[in-house]
Short mmCIF file of C-alpha atoms in Angstrom, two decimals:
data_model
loop_
_atom_site.label_atom_id
_atom_site.label_comp_id
_atom_site.label_asym_id
_atom_site.label_seq_id
_atom_site.Cartn_x
_atom_site.Cartn_y
_atom_site.Cartn_z
CA MET A 1159 -4.80 109.35 45.90
CA ASP A 1160 -7.44 108.04 43.54
CA CYS A 1161 -6.63 105.21 41.19
CA SER A 1162 -7.48 106.93 37.94
CA ARG A 1163 -4.79 106.52 35.32
CA SER A 1164 -3.20 109.85 34.55
CA GLY A 1165 0.08 110.84 33.00
CA SER A 1166 2.24 108.82 30.69
CA SER A 1167 3.84 106.48 33.21
CA TRP A 1168 1.03 103.91 33.47
CA PRO A 1169 1.50 101.47 34.97
CA SER A 1170 3.47 103.39 37.54
CA PRO A 1171 6.83 102.07 38.79
CA GLN A 1172 5.15 101.66 42.20
CA TRP A 1173 2.37 99.53 40.70
CA ARG A 1174 4.87 97.34 38.86
CA ARG A 1175 6.76 96.75 42.11
CA LEU A 1176 3.68 95.94 44.19
CA SER A 1177 1.35 94.08 41.85
CA ARG A 1178 3.48 91.13 40.76
CA PRO A 1179 1.61 90.68 37.45
CA GLY A 1180 0.94 87.13 36.38
CA ARG A 1181 0.82 85.76 39.90
CA ARG A 1182 -2.48 84.40 41.10
CA PRO A 1183 -3.75 85.68 44.46
CA LEU A 1184 -3.61 83.07 47.19
CA PRO A 1185 -6.84 81.79 48.76
CA ILE A 1186 -7.57 82.65 52.36
CA GLY A 1187 -8.68 79.78 54.66
CA ALA A 1188 -12.10 81.07 55.72
CA PRO A 1189 -12.20 84.83 55.23
CA GLN A 1190 -14.25 86.93 57.62
CA LEU A 1191 -16.12 89.90 56.23
CA SER A 1192 -17.31 92.81 58.36
CA VAL A 1193 -19.25 96.04 58.05
CA ARG A 1194 -17.57 99.29 59.02
CA GLY A 1195 -18.18 102.98 58.66
CA SER A 1196 -16.44 104.90 55.88
CA ASP A 1197 -16.64 108.21 54.01
CA TYR A 1198 -19.36 106.47 51.96
CA GLY A 1199 -21.40 105.23 54.93
CA LYS A 1200 -21.38 101.64 56.14
CA VAL A 1201 -19.68 99.28 53.70
CA LEU A 1202 -18.34 95.75 53.46
CA PHE A 1203 -14.72 95.02 54.39
CA GLY A 1204 -12.72 91.86 53.87
CA PRO A 1205 -9.85 90.25 55.76
CA GLY A 1206 -7.29 92.64 57.21
CA GLY A 1207 -9.77 95.52 57.09
CA ARG A 1208 -9.34 95.89 53.32
CA ILE A 1209 -12.30 97.19 51.36
CA VAL A 1210 -13.92 94.78 48.89
CA TYR A 1211 -15.43 95.76 45.55
CA LEU A 1212 -17.94 94.30 43.13
CA PHE A 1213 -17.61 94.46 39.35
CA ALA A 1214 -20.82 95.71 37.75
CA PRO A 1215 -20.63 93.38 34.67
CA ASP A 1216 -20.63 90.22 36.85
CA ARG A 1217 -23.98 88.40 36.74
CA ARG A 1218 -25.61 85.53 38.63
CA SER A 1219 -22.62 84.92 40.91
CA LYS A 1220 -20.27 84.45 37.94
CA SER A 1221 -17.09 86.46 37.59
CA THR A 1222 -16.26 88.09 34.27
CA CYS A 1223 -12.93 89.44 35.57
CA TYR A 1224 -10.03 87.33 34.26
CA GLY A 1225 -6.59 87.93 32.79
CA THR A 1226 -5.45 91.54 33.04
CA CYS A 1227 -8.60 92.43 34.96
CA ALA A 1228 -7.85 89.86 37.68
CA ARG A 1229 -4.27 91.11 37.97
CA PHE A 1230 -5.58 94.60 38.72
CA TRP A 1231 -8.52 93.40 40.83
CA HIS A 1232 -7.67 90.34 42.91
CA PRO A 1233 -10.63 88.02 43.50
CA LEU A 1234 -11.31 87.33 47.18
CA LEU A 1235 -10.52 83.61 47.13
CA THR A 1236 -11.27 81.09 49.84
CA ASN A 1237 -10.50 77.54 50.90
CA GLY A 1238 -13.50 77.43 53.24
CA ALA A 1239 -16.91 78.91 53.92
CA PRO A 1240 -16.70 82.68 54.37
CA VAL A 1241 -17.53 83.95 57.87
CA ALA A 1242 -20.07 86.68 58.65
CA GLY A 1243 -18.44 89.17 61.01
CA PRO A 1244 -20.03 92.20 62.65
CA GLY A 1245 -22.83 93.71 60.55
CA VAL A 1246 -22.63 91.11 57.76
CA GLU A 1247 -25.82 89.27 56.79
CA ALA A 1248 -24.74 85.60 56.80
CA ASN A 1249 -27.50 84.61 54.37
CA LEU A 1250 -25.94 86.91 51.73
CA LEU A 1251 -22.51 85.24 51.90
CA GLY A 1252 -21.68 82.59 49.33
CA THR A 1253 -19.07 81.37 46.88
CA THR A 1254 -18.67 80.80 43.18
CA THR A 1255 -16.20 78.65 41.28
CA ARG A 1256 -13.95 80.51 38.85
CA LYS A 1257 -12.86 79.14 35.46
CA ASP A 1258 -9.55 77.96 36.93
CA GLY A 1259 -11.32 76.00 39.70
CA SER A 1260 -10.51 78.47 42.50
CA VAL A 1261 -13.38 79.50 44.77
CA GLN A 1262 -14.32 83.17 45.09
CA VAL A 1263 -16.38 84.75 47.89
CA THR A 1264 -19.69 86.36 46.90
CA TYR A 1265 -22.06 88.68 48.77
CA ASN A 1266 -25.67 88.89 47.61
CA GLY A 1267 -24.54 87.06 44.46
CA HIS A 1268 -21.74 89.54 43.68
CA PRO A 1269 -18.22 88.09 43.39
CA LEU A 1270 -15.89 90.16 45.58
CA TYR A 1271 -12.48 91.64 44.73
CA PHE A 1272 -9.63 93.62 46.26
CA ASP A 1273 -8.22 96.63 44.45
CA ASN A 1274 -4.70 96.13 43.15
CA MET A 1275 -4.69 98.95 40.58
CA THR A 1276 -1.85 100.97 42.07
CA GLY A 1277 -0.93 99.25 45.29
CA GLU A 1278 -2.08 102.42 47.04
CA SER A 1279 -5.54 101.22 48.05
CA SER A 1280 -4.42 98.15 49.92
CA ALA A 1281 -4.14 99.79 53.33
CA ALA A 1282 -6.74 98.77 55.87
CA GLY A 1283 -9.81 101.00 55.63
CA GLU A 1284 -8.71 102.84 52.50
CA ILE A 1285 -11.17 103.23 49.63
CA GLY A 1286 -9.32 104.35 46.54
CA CYS A 1287 -11.22 103.11 43.49
CA GLN A 1288 -14.92 103.69 44.16
CA HIS A 1289 -17.00 104.08 40.99
CA LEU A 1290 -13.98 103.61 38.74
CA ASP A 1291 -14.76 102.62 35.14
CA VAL A 1292 -11.87 100.37 34.06
CA ASN A 1293 -11.26 96.81 32.79
CA GLY A 1294 -14.62 96.70 31.05
CA GLY A 1295 -16.93 97.98 33.77
CA ILE A 1296 -17.53 99.98 36.93
CA TRP A 1297 -16.09 98.96 40.31
CA LEU A 1298 -18.21 99.68 43.38
CA ILE A 1299 -18.00 99.17 47.12
CA VAL A 1300 -20.76 97.12 48.73
CA LYS A 1301 -23.45 98.17 51.21
CA PRO A 1302 -24.35 95.86 54.14
CA ASN A 1303 -27.60 94.89 52.36
CA GLY A 1304 -25.55 93.55 49.43
CA GLN A 1305 -26.38 96.36 47.03
CA PRO A 1306 -23.68 98.35 45.25
CA ASN A 1307 -22.89 101.77 46.67
CA MET A 1308 -23.41 104.07 43.67
CA ALA A 1309 -21.74 107.15 45.20
CA LYS A 1310 -19.19 108.83 42.96
CA GLY A 1311 -15.58 108.28 43.99
CA MET A 1312 -13.62 110.80 46.03
CA THR A 1313 -10.03 111.78 45.38
CA HIS A 1314 -7.72 110.53 48.12
CA GLU A 1315 -4.57 112.59 48.43
#
């Protein structure tokens, strides 16, 4: 299932049940990122094998995703230095401080996020929102070299 908004029931009852709007995502101690194969080639994964995304409007390690955007796209927060797992270039890992003082993981200067659009893309290894234009910009998965993967999204059914 892709995460495009179709039909008149947006947000879906499933999204309302799973997203818990208004609640801030909890930081992870020291998240480990890894590189794995996918339908899009090798890409960056976060804790629990969940895919991480970058938000194209973000610049110079600063997030522009707050409010409604951050409820749909949870920032990958940390309480410690992120860890480079298999295939991850340690020199590309970093952090940035968000407006609320929480610390978000970055890769090659891109703040990282988890998809929470529908609750359907949270399974380990699932990529459901690649190249989606929503919340003021395009969401992209990340290549091991830190560049955005510009491939068009596939429909997952």
